[in-house]
mmCIF file of C-alpha atoms in Angstrom:
data_model
loop_
_atom_site.group_PDB
_atom_site.id
_atom_site.type_symbol
_atom_site.label_atom_id
_atom_site.label_comp_id
_atom_site.label_asym_id
_atom_site.label_seq_id
_atom_site.Cartn_x
_atom_site.Cartn_y
_atom_site.Cartn_z
ATOM 1 C CA TYR A 260 45.931 71.710 -57.438
ATOM 2 C CA HIS A 261 44.390 75.162 -57.210
ATOM 3 C CA SER A 262 45.400 77.014 -60.373
ATOM 4 C CA ASN A 263 44.868 80.419 -58.724
ATOM 5 C CA TYR A 264 47.761 79.675 -56.383
ATOM 6 C CA TYR A 265 50.039 77.327 -58.319
ATOM 7 C CA SER A 266 51.237 77.280 -61.892
ATOM 8 C CA GLU A 267 51.437 74.111 -63.936
ATOM 9 C CA THR A 268 55.217 74.568 -64.178
ATOM 10 C CA GLY A 269 55.511 74.943 -60.405
ATOM 11 C CA ILE A 270 53.445 71.804 -59.808
ATOM 12 C CA LYS A 271 55.579 69.829 -62.286
ATOM 13 C CA ARG A 272 58.726 71.045 -60.514
ATOM 14 C CA LEU A 273 57.289 70.115 -57.102
ATOM 15 C CA SER A 274 56.185 66.723 -58.398
ATOM 16 C CA GLY A 275 59.681 66.080 -59.777
ATOM 17 C CA ALA A 276 61.274 67.099 -56.474
ATOM 18 C CA LEU A 277 58.996 64.795 -54.486
ATOM 19 C CA ALA A 278 59.736 61.946 -56.889
ATOM 20 C CA GLN A 279 63.478 62.597 -56.441
ATOM 21 C CA ILE A 280 63.161 62.510 -52.650
ATOM 22 C CA LEU A 281 61.052 59.353 -52.612
ATOM 23 C CA THR A 282 63.346 57.563 -55.069
ATOM 24 C CA SER A 283 66.382 58.555 -53.033
ATOM 25 C CA MET A 284 64.709 57.327 -49.839
ATOM 26 C CA ILE A 285 63.948 53.964 -51.451
ATOM 27 C CA ASP A 286 67.494 53.664 -52.827
ATOM 28 C CA SER A 287 69.040 54.412 -49.443
ATOM 29 C CA VAL A 288 66.557 52.798 -47.082
ATOM 30 C CA ASN A 289 69.266 51.918 -44.512
ATOM 31 C CA SER A 290 70.899 55.351 -44.598
ATOM 32 C CA PRO A 291 70.147 58.237 -42.268
ATOM 33 C CA LEU A 292 67.683 60.813 -43.561
ATOM 34 C CA ALA A 293 70.508 63.355 -43.835
ATOM 35 C CA ALA A 294 72.053 61.184 -46.576
ATOM 36 C CA VAL A 295 68.942 61.347 -48.770
ATOM 37 C CA ALA A 296 69.500 63.290 -51.995
ATOM 38 C CA TRP A 297 66.936 66.077 -52.047
ATOM 39 C CA LEU A 298 68.098 67.437 -55.387
ATOM 40 C CA SER A 299 68.990 65.677 -58.608
ATOM 41 C CA THR A 300 72.555 65.947 -59.874
ATOM 42 C CA SER A 301 71.442 68.415 -62.564
ATOM 43 C CA GLN A 302 69.674 70.569 -59.950
ATOM 44 C CA GLN A 303 72.780 70.555 -57.761
ATOM 45 C CA GLN A 304 74.910 71.641 -60.730
ATOM 46 C CA MET A 305 72.431 74.383 -61.647
ATOM 47 C CA ILE A 306 72.493 75.771 -58.087
ATOM 48 C CA LEU A 307 76.296 75.722 -58.001
ATOM 49 C CA GLN A 308 76.451 77.445 -61.383
ATOM 50 C CA ARG A 309 73.899 80.136 -60.486
ATOM 51 C CA SER A 310 75.600 80.826 -57.158
ATOM 52 C CA GLY A 311 78.944 81.371 -58.869
ATOM 53 C CA CYS A 312 80.443 78.347 -57.140
ATOM 54 C CA ASP A 313 82.037 75.403 -58.778
ATOM 55 C CA GLY A 314 82.767 71.937 -57.456
ATOM 56 C CA ALA A 315 86.082 73.081 -55.986
ATOM 57 C CA THR A 316 84.389 75.851 -54.023
ATOM 58 C CA ALA A 317 81.788 73.438 -52.712
ATOM 59 C CA ARG A 318 84.614 71.199 -51.464
ATOM 60 C CA ALA A 319 86.617 74.035 -49.907
ATOM 61 C CA PRO A 320 88.341 73.315 -46.587
ATOM 62 C CA SER A 321 86.086 73.468 -43.567
ATOM 63 C CA PHE A 322 86.213 76.251 -41.021
ATOM 64 C CA LEU A 323 88.041 73.978 -38.568
ATOM 65 C CA ALA A 324 90.565 72.946 -41.230
ATOM 66 C CA LYS A 325 91.277 76.596 -42.023
ATOM 67 C CA LEU A 326 91.565 77.409 -38.328
ATOM 68 C CA LYS A 327 93.950 74.499 -37.768
ATOM 69 C CA SER A 328 96.142 75.741 -40.616
ATOM 70 C CA HIS A 329 96.113 79.282 -39.212
ATOM 71 C CA ILE A 330 97.043 78.010 -35.744
ATOM 72 C CA ARG A 331 99.917 75.992 -37.209
ATOM 73 C CA ASN A 332 101.209 78.978 -39.227
ATOM 74 C CA HIS A 333 100.501 81.783 -36.732
ATOM 75 C CA PRO A 334 100.180 80.292 -33.217
ATOM 76 C CA SER A 335 101.076 83.473 -31.360
ATOM 77 C CA ALA A 336 98.847 85.782 -33.411
ATOM 78 C CA GLU A 337 96.016 87.439 -31.514
ATOM 79 C CA ALA A 338 92.787 85.488 -31.922
ATOM 80 C CA ALA A 339 90.673 87.583 -29.566
ATOM 81 C CA PHE A 340 90.895 90.520 -27.240
ATOM 82 C CA CYS A 341 88.422 90.282 -24.381
ATOM 83 C CA GLU A 342 88.213 91.947 -20.998
ATOM 84 C CA GLY A 343 91.565 93.678 -21.443
ATOM 85 C CA ARG A 344 93.360 90.410 -22.252
ATOM 86 C CA SER A 345 94.760 89.230 -25.562
ATOM 87 C CA VAL A 346 94.354 85.525 -26.379
ATOM 88 C CA SER A 347 96.522 83.864 -29.011
ATOM 89 C CA TYR A 348 95.286 81.286 -31.498
ATOM 90 C CA LEU A 349 97.358 78.661 -29.705
ATOM 91 C CA GLU A 350 95.769 79.473 -26.311
ATOM 92 C CA LEU A 351 92.298 79.535 -27.816
ATOM 93 C CA ASN A 352 92.922 76.192 -29.506
ATOM 94 C CA GLN A 353 94.302 74.584 -26.349
ATOM 95 C CA THR A 354 91.233 75.654 -24.386
ATOM 96 C CA ALA A 355 88.931 74.488 -27.197
ATOM 97 C CA ASN A 356 90.696 71.101 -27.293
ATOM 98 C CA HIS A 357 90.258 70.758 -23.530
ATOM 99 C CA ILE A 358 86.538 71.547 -23.829
ATOM 100 C CA ALA A 359 86.186 69.112 -26.756
ATOM 101 C CA HIS A 360 87.862 66.382 -24.689
ATOM 102 C CA LEU A 361 85.498 67.018 -21.762
ATOM 103 C CA LEU A 362 82.481 66.949 -24.076
ATOM 104 C CA ALA A 363 83.650 63.688 -25.635
ATOM 105 C CA GLU A 364 84.013 62.217 -22.131
ATOM 106 C CA GLN A 365 80.368 63.152 -21.550
ATOM 107 C CA GLY A 366 79.406 61.202 -24.679
ATOM 108 C CA ILE A 367 78.757 64.233 -26.837
ATOM 109 C CA ASP A 368 78.993 63.203 -30.465
ATOM 110 C CA LYS A 369 78.470 64.419 -34.010
ATOM 111 C CA GLY A 370 75.192 66.222 -34.573
ATOM 112 C CA GLN A 371 74.167 66.424 -30.929
ATOM 113 C CA ARG A 372 73.233 69.808 -29.473
ATOM 114 C CA VAL A 373 75.183 71.521 -26.722
ATOM 115 C CA GLY A 374 73.942 74.660 -25.011
ATOM 116 C CA ILE A 375 76.404 77.428 -24.201
ATOM 117 C CA CYS A 376 75.322 79.781 -21.431
ATOM 118 C CA LEU A 377 78.406 81.874 -20.720
ATOM 119 C CA GLN A 378 79.440 85.472 -20.507
ATOM 120 C CA LYS A 379 80.720 86.670 -23.877
ATOM 121 C CA ASN A 380 84.515 86.385 -23.642
ATOM 122 C CA ALA A 381 87.413 84.321 -25.005
ATOM 123 C CA PHE A 382 86.208 81.238 -23.123
ATOM 124 C CA TYR A 383 82.883 81.564 -24.956
ATOM 125 C CA LEU A 384 84.761 81.421 -28.272
ATOM 126 C CA ALA A 385 86.747 78.409 -27.061
ATOM 127 C CA ALA A 386 83.511 76.690 -26.020
ATOM 128 C CA ILE A 387 82.026 77.181 -29.494
ATOM 129 C CA LEU A 388 85.183 75.767 -31.086
ATOM 130 C CA GLY A 389 85.219 72.856 -28.628
ATOM 131 C CA VAL A 390 81.643 71.993 -29.569
ATOM 132 C CA PHE A 391 82.551 72.164 -33.277
ATOM 133 C CA LYS A 392 85.606 69.959 -32.718
ATOM 134 C CA VAL A 393 83.453 67.064 -31.473
ATOM 135 C CA GLY A 394 81.106 67.595 -34.423
ATOM 136 C CA ALA A 395 78.260 68.821 -32.247
ATOM 137 C CA VAL A 396 76.030 71.841 -32.734
ATOM 138 C CA PHE A 397 76.038 74.736 -30.286
ATOM 139 C CA VAL A 398 72.871 76.431 -29.116
ATOM 140 C CA PRO A 399 73.466 79.901 -27.650
ATOM 141 C CA LEU A 400 71.756 80.664 -24.357
ATOM 142 C CA ALA A 401 71.914 83.915 -22.395
ATOM 143 C CA SER A 402 71.961 84.116 -18.612
ATOM 144 C CA GLU A 403 69.846 87.293 -18.908
ATOM 145 C CA TRP A 404 66.927 85.263 -20.241
ATOM 146 C CA PRO A 405 64.211 84.110 -17.842
ATOM 147 C CA LYS A 406 64.680 80.586 -16.489
ATOM 148 C CA GLN A 407 61.419 79.499 -18.116
ATOM 149 C CA ARG A 408 62.756 80.500 -21.541
ATOM 150 C CA LEU A 409 66.066 78.707 -20.950
ATOM 151 C CA ASP A 410 64.207 75.568 -19.851
ATOM 152 C CA TYR A 411 61.957 75.735 -22.913
ATOM 153 C CA ILE A 412 64.901 76.066 -25.302
ATOM 154 C CA ALA A 413 66.872 73.309 -23.561
ATOM 155 C CA LYS A 414 63.913 70.940 -23.794
ATOM 156 C CA ASN A 415 62.867 71.734 -27.355
ATOM 157 C CA ALA A 416 66.421 71.795 -28.706
ATOM 158 C CA GLU A 417 67.011 68.461 -26.964
ATOM 159 C CA LEU A 418 70.286 69.688 -25.492
ATOM 160 C CA ARG A 419 72.556 66.851 -24.407
ATOM 161 C CA PHE A 420 74.797 69.113 -22.357
ATOM 162 C CA ILE A 421 75.008 72.773 -21.322
ATOM 163 C CA ILE A 422 78.285 74.601 -20.753
ATOM 164 C CA VAL A 423 77.822 77.147 -17.970
ATOM 165 C CA ASP A 424 79.853 79.546 -15.850
ATOM 166 C CA ASP A 425 79.328 80.597 -12.219
ATOM 167 C CA ARG A 426 76.850 83.265 -13.242
ATOM 168 C CA SER A 427 74.561 80.946 -15.206
ATOM 169 C CA ALA A 428 75.002 77.622 -13.386
ATOM 170 C CA GLU A 429 71.938 78.040 -11.202
ATOM 171 C CA LEU A 430 69.705 79.046 -14.134
ATOM 172 C CA VAL A 431 69.980 75.903 -16.219
#
């Protein structure tokens, strides 16, 4: 290594991290790459400690779990106010469930990418939640962007599906 750029301590740390990754890959050869442990247990604990988190915080309920609880406890509470119309948590959830069902019918699954090219309104929020509910990842797209840019993003993000409205349907 070039000692002008890297310290001996930094190289030892990097070497240890690479050894951890390679060992984890060997130990879990039939597992997906996402399951590979990139940090040792002691490194994970150190990061949690330095960040002020503990194990309980790291295992806190997910966003969707918290939302589900809020919907159950406050279904008629206002979730969003868009275009002069108030939308309750129950309405937002029902729309999101419908979108999630349609995405699942299209074969959209956990970890896949779904583009959302909609006007910013309550349906946009429901679309994001619907994507989350099937475990997919949403990629925001804007109808104001040039078609070439939208095509580039769709290709490079490997979008499996794009949710559009009348305004953006012809662009993507």
